[in-house]
């Protein structure tokens, strides 16, 4: 049986996610309720107690009668009440057929979904085609002793953390409106410094709503030098995983590297909670750039990150490209190409 939930089906959405053998903060109803780029959906195929569900953001393709499906800013992909390897091939085949029919019924031309590096989702999606190797993410293993972890740090990173201890930096865990305003000021300054687009900028209402849930544990952690906030981060915690979501540092404190102190401190918090992994993410666009190198100074553990770029209707897809004067072999890492603009 096919079922499609929207944001109006809050309790049902939460119920399916909670029944999943593996899920993350990014699958939740609350996280999807914050997305304003389209219509959040949870597509479900189920038989008896078994199900496969995958969240999407349905978007209209401007000036056409067509739509496409995307995913929220995070690691998503399909979830199930069983691990994917435990589902029968027959069940997975019927899921694929039902999703293809849904795409046809909804005039959906493409799917873009960020898969979850910790979950074995790709064998299910490979039968559709369109699995794309994006790069790798860097992960801290919280199951090893903290002293063993610190031996993996780059020398400059460990030196910065030791200096933070020596100078008496403190980490505060707080969610007041004042704390949110401090975070937004630091984060906004950071985004200005790196020339980030509006896609990476958030307002107070978004951050407050991010915390207003019991579906995951969202924490705002700020590093202080005395009474002065230097750097701040938001992490999302669920199912044994800490996701590094947003982070920023004051320009005046960059030389002290308070963000390195934060990462080390968050790993300690994770251990105290009995968590397994702290996902630092990758470089910009999952490239091995300066941001990647910064994260790599904490850990050697790397996981492959893949996206799912499925063309459901190749004829319409090519027509949309032609209408915009875009070659389908354009050498840019962007999908779907008909939404690309320089």
CSV table of C-alpha atoms in Angstrom, one decimal:
chain,number,residue,atom,x,y,z
A,1,UNK,CA,0.0,0.0,0.0
A,2,UNK,CA,1.2,3.5,-0.8
A,3,UNK,CA,0.8,6.4,1.6
A,4,UNK,CA,1.9,10.0,1.2
A,5,UNK,CA,2.1,12.2,4.3
A,6,UNK,CA,2.4,16.0,4.3
A,7,UNK,CA,3.3,18.4,7.1
A,8,UNK,CA,-0.4,18.2,8.1
A,9,UNK,CA,0.1,14.6,9.1
A,10,UNK,CA,2.5,15.4,12.0
A,11,UNK,CA,1.7,12.5,14.3
A,12,UNK,CA,1.8,9.9,11.6
A,13,UNK,CA,5.1,11.2,10.2
A,14,UNK,CA,6.6,11.1,13.7
A,15,UNK,CA,5.3,7.6,14.2
A,16,UNK,CA,6.9,6.2,11.0
A,17,UNK,CA,10.2,7.8,11.7
A,18,UNK,CA,10.2,6.5,15.3
A,19,UNK,CA,9.5,3.0,14.0
A,20,UNK,CA,12.5,3.1,11.7
A,21,UNK,CA,15.5,0.8,12.4
A,22,UNK,CA,17.8,3.7,11.4
A,23,UNK,CA,17.0,7.4,11.1
A,24,UNK,CA,18.5,10.7,11.8
A,25,UNK,CA,17.4,14.2,12.8
A,26,UNK,CA,17.1,15.2,9.1
A,27,UNK,CA,14.2,12.6,8.6
A,28,UNK,CA,12.0,14.1,11.2
A,29,UNK,CA,8.7,16.0,10.8
A,30,UNK,CA,10.1,19.1,12.7
A,31,UNK,CA,13.1,19.4,10.5
A,32,UNK,CA,11.0,19.2,7.3
A,33,UNK,CA,8.5,21.6,8.7
A,34,UNK,CA,11.2,24.3,8.6
A,35,UNK,CA,11.8,23.9,4.9
A,36,UNK,CA,10.3,26.7,2.7
A,37,UNK,CA,11.6,25.6,-0.7
A,38,UNK,CA,8.6,23.4,-1.5
A,39,UNK,CA,6.1,21.0,-0.1
A,40,UNK,CA,7.5,18.4,2.4
A,41,UNK,CA,6.3,14.9,1.7
A,42,UNK,CA,6.9,11.5,3.3
A,43,UNK,CA,6.4,8.7,0.7
A,44,UNK,CA,5.7,5.3,2.2
A,45,UNK,CA,5.3,1.9,0.7
A,46,UNK,CA,4.1,-0.7,3.3
A,47,UNK,CA,2.9,-4.3,3.6
A,48,UNK,CA,1.6,-5.4,7.0
A,49,UNK,CA,4.2,-4.0,9.5
A,50,UNK,CA,7.0,-3.6,7.0
A,51,UNK,CA,7.6,-0.3,5.3
A,52,UNK,CA,10.1,1.8,3.4
A,53,UNK,CA,9.7,5.6,3.7
A,54,UNK,CA,11.6,8.4,2.1
A,55,UNK,CA,11.1,12.2,2.7
A,56,UNK,CA,11.1,14.7,-0.1
A,57,UNK,CA,10.5,18.3,-0.9
A,58,UNK,CA,8.2,18.6,-3.8
A,59,UNK,CA,8.9,21.7,-6.0
A,60,UNK,CA,7.2,23.2,-8.9
A,61,UNK,CA,9.4,23.7,-12.0
A,62,UNK,CA,8.7,27.3,-13.0
A,63,UNK,CA,6.7,28.0,-16.1
A,64,UNK,CA,5.8,24.4,-16.6
A,65,UNK,CA,3.2,21.8,-15.6
A,66,UNK,CA,6.0,19.7,-14.0
A,67,UNK,CA,7.5,19.1,-10.6
A,68,UNK,CA,10.6,17.6,-9.1
A,69,UNK,CA,11.6,16.1,-5.8
A,70,UNK,CA,14.5,17.3,-3.7
A,71,UNK,CA,15.6,16.8,-0.1
A,72,UNK,CA,16.2,19.0,2.9
A,73,UNK,CA,19.7,20.4,3.7
A,74,UNK,CA,21.1,17.3,5.5
A,75,UNK,CA,21.6,13.6,5.1
A,76,UNK,CA,18.3,11.9,4.3
A,77,UNK,CA,17.4,9.0,2.0
A,78,UNK,CA,15.1,6.0,2.7
A,79,UNK,CA,14.3,4.5,6.1
A,80,UNK,CA,12.6,1.3,7.1
A,81,UNK,CA,11.4,-0.6,10.1
A,82,UNK,CA,14.1,-3.1,9.2
A,83,UNK,CA,17.7,-2.6,8.1
A,84,UNK,CA,17.7,-2.4,4.3
A,85,UNK,CA,19.7,-5.6,4.0
A,86,UNK,CA,16.9,-7.5,5.9
A,87,UNK,CA,14.1,-6.5,3.4
A,88,UNK,CA,13.2,-9.1,0.7
A,89,UNK,CA,14.1,-8.3,-2.9
A,90,UNK,CA,10.4,-8.6,-3.7
A,91,UNK,CA,9.4,-6.0,-1.2
A,92,UNK,CA,12.1,-3.6,-2.4
A,93,UNK,CA,11.1,-4.2,-6.0
A,94,UNK,CA,7.5,-3.3,-5.2
A,95,UNK,CA,8.7,-0.1,-3.4
A,96,UNK,CA,10.5,0.9,-6.5
A,97,UNK,CA,7.5,0.3,-8.7
A,98,UNK,CA,5.2,2.2,-6.4
A,99,UNK,CA,7.6,5.2,-6.3
A,100,UNK,CA,7.9,5.3,-10.1
A,101,UNK,CA,4.1,5.3,-10.4
A,102,UNK,CA,4.0,8.1,-7.9
A,103,UNK,CA,6.5,10.1,-9.9
A,104,UNK,CA,4.3,9.6,-13.0
A,105,UNK,CA,1.1,10.6,-11.2
A,106,UNK,CA,2.7,13.8,-9.8
A,107,UNK,CA,4.4,14.8,-13.1
A,108,UNK,CA,7.8,14.6,-11.3
A,109,UNK,CA,10.7,14.8,-13.7
A,110,UNK,CA,13.7,14.2,-11.4
A,111,UNK,CA,14.7,13.3,-7.8
A,112,UNK,CA,17.6,14.7,-6.0
A,113,UNK,CA,18.2,13.2,-2.5
A,114,UNK,CA,21.2,13.4,-0.2
A,115,UNK,CA,21.7,9.9,1.1
A,116,UNK,CA,22.9,9.1,4.6
A,117,UNK,CA,26.6,8.0,4.8
A,118,UNK,CA,25.9,5.9,8.0
A,119,UNK,CA,23.0,3.9,6.5
A,120,UNK,CA,23.1,1.2,3.8
A,121,UNK,CA,20.6,2.9,1.5
A,122,UNK,CA,22.4,2.8,-1.9
A,123,UNK,CA,21.7,-0.9,-2.8
A,124,UNK,CA,18.0,0.0,-2.7
A,125,UNK,CA,18.4,3.1,-4.9
A,126,UNK,CA,21.0,1.7,-7.3
A,127,UNK,CA,18.2,-0.3,-9.1
A,128,UNK,CA,16.7,3.1,-10.1
A,129,UNK,CA,20.1,4.4,-11.3
A,130,UNK,CA,21.5,7.8,-10.6
A,131,UNK,CA,23.7,7.2,-7.6
A,132,UNK,CA,26.5,9.8,-7.7
A,133,UNK,CA,29.8,9.7,-5.8
A,134,UNK,CA,30.1,13.2,-4.2
A,135,UNK,CA,33.2,12.7,-2.0
A,136,UNK,CA,33.7,11.9,1.6
A,137,UNK,CA,32.7,13.1,5.1
A,138,UNK,CA,34.9,13.1,8.2
A,139,UNK,CA,33.6,11.4,11.3
A,140,UNK,CA,34.9,11.2,14.9
A,141,UNK,CA,34.4,7.8,16.5
A,142,UNK,CA,33.1,8.4,20.0
A,143,UNK,CA,33.5,4.8,21.0
A,144,UNK,CA,37.3,5.1,21.4
A,145,UNK,CA,38.8,6.7,24.5
A,146,UNK,CA,39.2,10.4,24.4
A,147,UNK,CA,43.0,10.2,24.9
A,148,UNK,CA,43.2,7.9,21.9
A,149,UNK,CA,41.1,10.4,19.8
A,150,UNK,CA,43.4,13.3,20.7
A,151,UNK,CA,46.4,11.4,19.5
A,152,UNK,CA,44.8,11.5,16.1
A,153,UNK,CA,44.7,15.3,16.1
A,154,UNK,CA,47.0,17.4,13.9
A,155,UNK,CA,49.7,19.1,16.0
A,156,UNK,CA,48.4,22.6,15.4
A,157,UNK,CA,44.8,21.5,16.3
A,158,UNK,CA,45.9,19.9,19.5
A,159,UNK,CA,48.1,22.9,20.4
A,160,UNK,CA,45.1,25.3,19.9
A,161,UNK,CA,42.9,23.1,22.1
A,162,UNK,CA,45.6,23.0,24.9
A,163,UNK,CA,45.9,26.8,24.7
A,164,UNK,CA,42.1,27.1,25.1
A,165,UNK,CA,42.3,25.0,28.2
A,166,UNK,CA,45.2,27.1,29.5
A,167,UNK,CA,43.4,30.4,28.9
A,168,UNK,CA,40.3,29.1,30.6
A,169,UNK,CA,37.8,29.1,27.7
A,170,UNK,CA,34.4,27.8,28.7
A,171,UNK,CA,31.6,26.1,26.7
A,172,UNK,CA,28.0,27.1,27.5
A,173,UNK,CA,25.0,25.0,26.5
A,174,UNK,CA,22.0,27.3,26.3
A,175,UNK,CA,18.9,27.9,24.2
A,176,UNK,CA,17.6,31.3,25.4
A,177,UNK,CA,16.6,33.9,22.9
A,178,UNK,CA,19.7,35.9,24.0
A,179,UNK,CA,21.9,32.9,23.2
A,180,UNK,CA,20.2,32.5,19.8
A,181,UNK,CA,20.9,36.2,19.1
A,182,UNK,CA,24.5,35.7,20.0
A,183,UNK,CA,24.8,32.7,17.8
A,184,UNK,CA,23.1,34.5,14.8
A,185,UNK,CA,25.5,37.5,15.2
A,186,UNK,CA,28.6,35.2,15.2
A,187,UNK,CA,27.2,33.0,12.4
A,188,UNK,CA,26.1,35.9,10.3
A,189,UNK,CA,29.6,37.5,10.6
A,190,UNK,CA,31.1,34.2,9.5
A,191,UNK,CA,28.8,33.9,6.5
A,192,UNK,CA,29.6,37.5,5.5
A,193,UNK,CA,33.3,36.7,5.8
A,194,UNK,CA,33.1,33.7,3.5
A,195,UNK,CA,30.6,35.3,1.0
A,196,UNK,CA,27.9,32.7,1.7
A,197,UNK,CA,24.6,32.9,-0.3
A,198,UNK,CA,21.2,33.3,1.4
A,199,UNK,CA,20.8,29.5,1.2
A,200,UNK,CA,23.2,29.2,4.2
A,201,UNK,CA,21.6,32.0,6.3
A,202,UNK,CA,18.9,31.6,8.9
A,203,UNK,CA,16.8,33.9,11.0
A,204,UNK,CA,15.8,33.7,14.7
A,205,UNK,CA,12.4,32.1,14.0
A,206,UNK,CA,14.1,29.2,12.1
A,207,UNK,CA,16.7,28.6,14.9
A,208,UNK,CA,14.0,28.8,17.6
A,209,UNK,CA,11.8,26.3,15.8
A,210,UNK,CA,14.8,24.0,15.2
A,211,UNK,CA,15.0,23.6,19.0
A,212,UNK,CA,11.3,23.4,19.6
A,213,UNK,CA,10.9,19.6,19.3
A,214,UNK,CA,11.3,16.3,21.1
A,215,UNK,CA,12.1,14.4,17.9
A,216,UNK,CA,15.9,15.1,18.3
A,217,UNK,CA,18.2,16.9,20.7
A,218,UNK,CA,19.3,20.2,19.2
A,219,UNK,CA,22.0,22.0,21.2
A,220,UNK,CA,23.5,25.5,20.9
A,221,UNK,CA,27.0,25.5,22.3
A,222,UNK,CA,29.0,28.7,22.6
A,223,UNK,CA,32.7,29.1,23.5
A,224,UNK,CA,33.4,32.0,25.9
A,225,UNK,CA,36.5,33.9,26.9
A,226,UNK,CA,35.3,35.2,30.2
A,227,UNK,CA,32.0,36.9,29.3
A,228,UNK,CA,32.9,37.3,25.7
A,229,UNK,CA,31.4,34.9,23.1
A,230,UNK,CA,34.0,33.8,20.6
A,231,UNK,CA,32.5,31.0,18.5
A,232,UNK,CA,29.2,29.1,18.5
A,233,UNK,CA,27.8,25.9,17.0
A,234,UNK,CA,24.4,24.1,16.6
A,235,UNK,CA,24.5,20.3,16.7
A,236,UNK,CA,21.7,17.8,16.2
A,237,UNK,CA,21.6,14.6,18.1
A,238,UNK,CA,19.6,11.4,17.5
A,239,UNK,CA,20.2,7.7,17.3
A,240,UNK,CA,23.7,7.8,18.6
A,241,UNK,CA,24.9,10.4,16.0
A,242,UNK,CA,25.9,14.0,16.5
A,243,UNK,CA,25.5,16.1,13.3
A,244,UNK,CA,27.6,19.2,13.1
A,245,UNK,CA,24.9,21.5,11.6
A,246,UNK,CA,26.0,25.2,11.8
A,247,UNK,CA,29.1,26.9,13.2
A,248,UNK,CA,30.7,30.4,13.3
A,249,UNK,CA,33.6,32.3,14.8
A,250,UNK,CA,34.2,35.9,15.5
A,251,UNK,CA,36.8,37.5,13.3
A,252,UNK,CA,38.6,38.9,16.3
A,253,UNK,CA,39.0,35.4,17.8
A,254,UNK,CA,40.1,33.5,14.7
A,255,UNK,CA,43.7,33.4,15.9
A,256,UNK,CA,42.7,31.5,19.0
A,257,UNK,CA,40.8,28.8,17.0
A,258,UNK,CA,37.9,28.5,19.5
A,259,UNK,CA,36.0,26.3,17.0
A,260,UNK,CA,38.7,23.6,17.5
A,261,UNK,CA,38.0,23.8,21.3
A,262,UNK,CA,34.3,23.5,20.5
A,263,UNK,CA,34.7,20.3,18.4
A,264,UNK,CA,36.8,18.6,21.1
A,265,UNK,CA,34.3,19.6,23.8
A,266,UNK,CA,31.4,18.4,21.7
A,267,UNK,CA,33.1,15.0,21.4
A,268,UNK,CA,33.4,14.9,25.2
A,269,UNK,CA,29.6,15.6,25.5
A,270,UNK,CA,28.9,12.9,23.0
A,271,UNK,CA,30.9,10.4,25.1
A,272,UNK,CA,29.1,11.4,28.2
A,273,UNK,CA,25.7,10.7,26.5
A,274,UNK,CA,26.9,7.3,25.2
A,275,UNK,CA,26.8,8.4,21.5
A,276,UNK,CA,28.7,6.6,18.7
A,277,UNK,CA,29.7,9.2,16.1
A,278,UNK,CA,30.2,12.9,15.6
A,279,UNK,CA,29.8,13.7,11.9
A,280,UNK,CA,31.9,16.8,11.0
A,281,UNK,CA,30.8,16.7,7.4
A,282,UNK,CA,33.0,17.4,4.4
A,283,UNK,CA,34.4,20.3,2.5
A,284,UNK,CA,32.5,22.9,0.6
A,285,UNK,CA,30.6,20.9,-2.0
A,286,UNK,CA,32.2,17.8,-0.5
A,287,UNK,CA,35.5,18.8,-2.1
A,288,UNK,CA,38.9,18.3,-0.4
A,289,UNK,CA,39.5,21.9,0.3
A,290,UNK,CA,40.7,24.0,3.2
A,291,UNK,CA,37.5,23.3,5.2
A,292,UNK,CA,38.0,19.6,4.6
A,293,UNK,CA,41.6,19.8,5.8
A,294,UNK,CA,40.5,21.7,8.9
A,295,UNK,CA,38.1,18.8,9.8
A,296,UNK,CA,40.6,16.2,8.8
A,297,UNK,CA,42.9,17.5,11.6
A,298,UNK,CA,40.5,15.9,14.1
A,299,UNK,CA,40.0,12.4,12.6
A,300,UNK,CA,41.1,9.9,10.0
A,301,UNK,CA,37.7,8.2,9.8
A,302,UNK,CA,36.1,8.9,6.4
A,303,UNK,CA,32.8,7.7,5.0
A,304,UNK,CA,31.7,8.0,1.4
A,305,UNK,CA,28.9,10.4,0.7
A,306,UNK,CA,26.6,9.8,-2.3
A,307,UNK,CA,23.6,11.7,-3.7
A,308,UNK,CA,20.8,10.2,-5.6
A,309,UNK,CA,20.2,11.9,-9.0
A,310,UNK,CA,17.4,10.1,-10.7
A,311,UNK,CA,15.8,11.2,-14.0
A,312,UNK,CA,12.3,9.8,-14.0
A,313,UNK,CA,11.3,11.3,-17.4
A,314,UNK,CA,14.3,11.6,-19.7
A,315,UNK,CA,12.3,13.1,-22.5
A,316,UNK,CA,10.9,16.0,-20.5
A,317,UNK,CA,14.2,16.4,-18.8
A,318,UNK,CA,15.9,16.9,-22.1
A,319,UNK,CA,13.2,19.3,-23.2
A,320,UNK,CA,13.6,21.4,-20.1
A,321,UNK,CA,17.3,21.6,-20.8
A,322,UNK,CA,16.7,22.6,-24.4
A,323,UNK,CA,14.2,25.3,-23.3
A,324,UNK,CA,16.9,26.9,-21.2
A,325,UNK,CA,19.6,26.4,-23.8
A,326,UNK,CA,21.6,24.1,-21.5
A,327,UNK,CA,23.6,21.1,-22.8
A,328,UNK,CA,22.9,17.9,-21.0
A,329,UNK,CA,26.7,17.2,-20.9
A,330,UNK,CA,27.5,20.6,-19.2
A,331,UNK,CA,30.5,20.0,-17.0
A,332,UNK,CA,29.1,21.3,-13.7
A,333,UNK,CA,28.3,19.4,-10.5
A,334,UNK,CA,24.7,20.4,-10.3
A,335,UNK,CA,21.4,18.5,-10.5
A,336,UNK,CA,18.9,18.8,-12.0
A,337,UNK,CA,20.6,20.9,-14.6
A,338,UNK,CA,17.5,22.7,-15.7
A,339,UNK,CA,17.7,24.6,-12.4
A,340,UNK,CA,21.3,25.6,-13.0
A,341,UNK,CA,22.1,29.3,-13.3
A,342,UNK,CA,25.6,30.8,-13.3
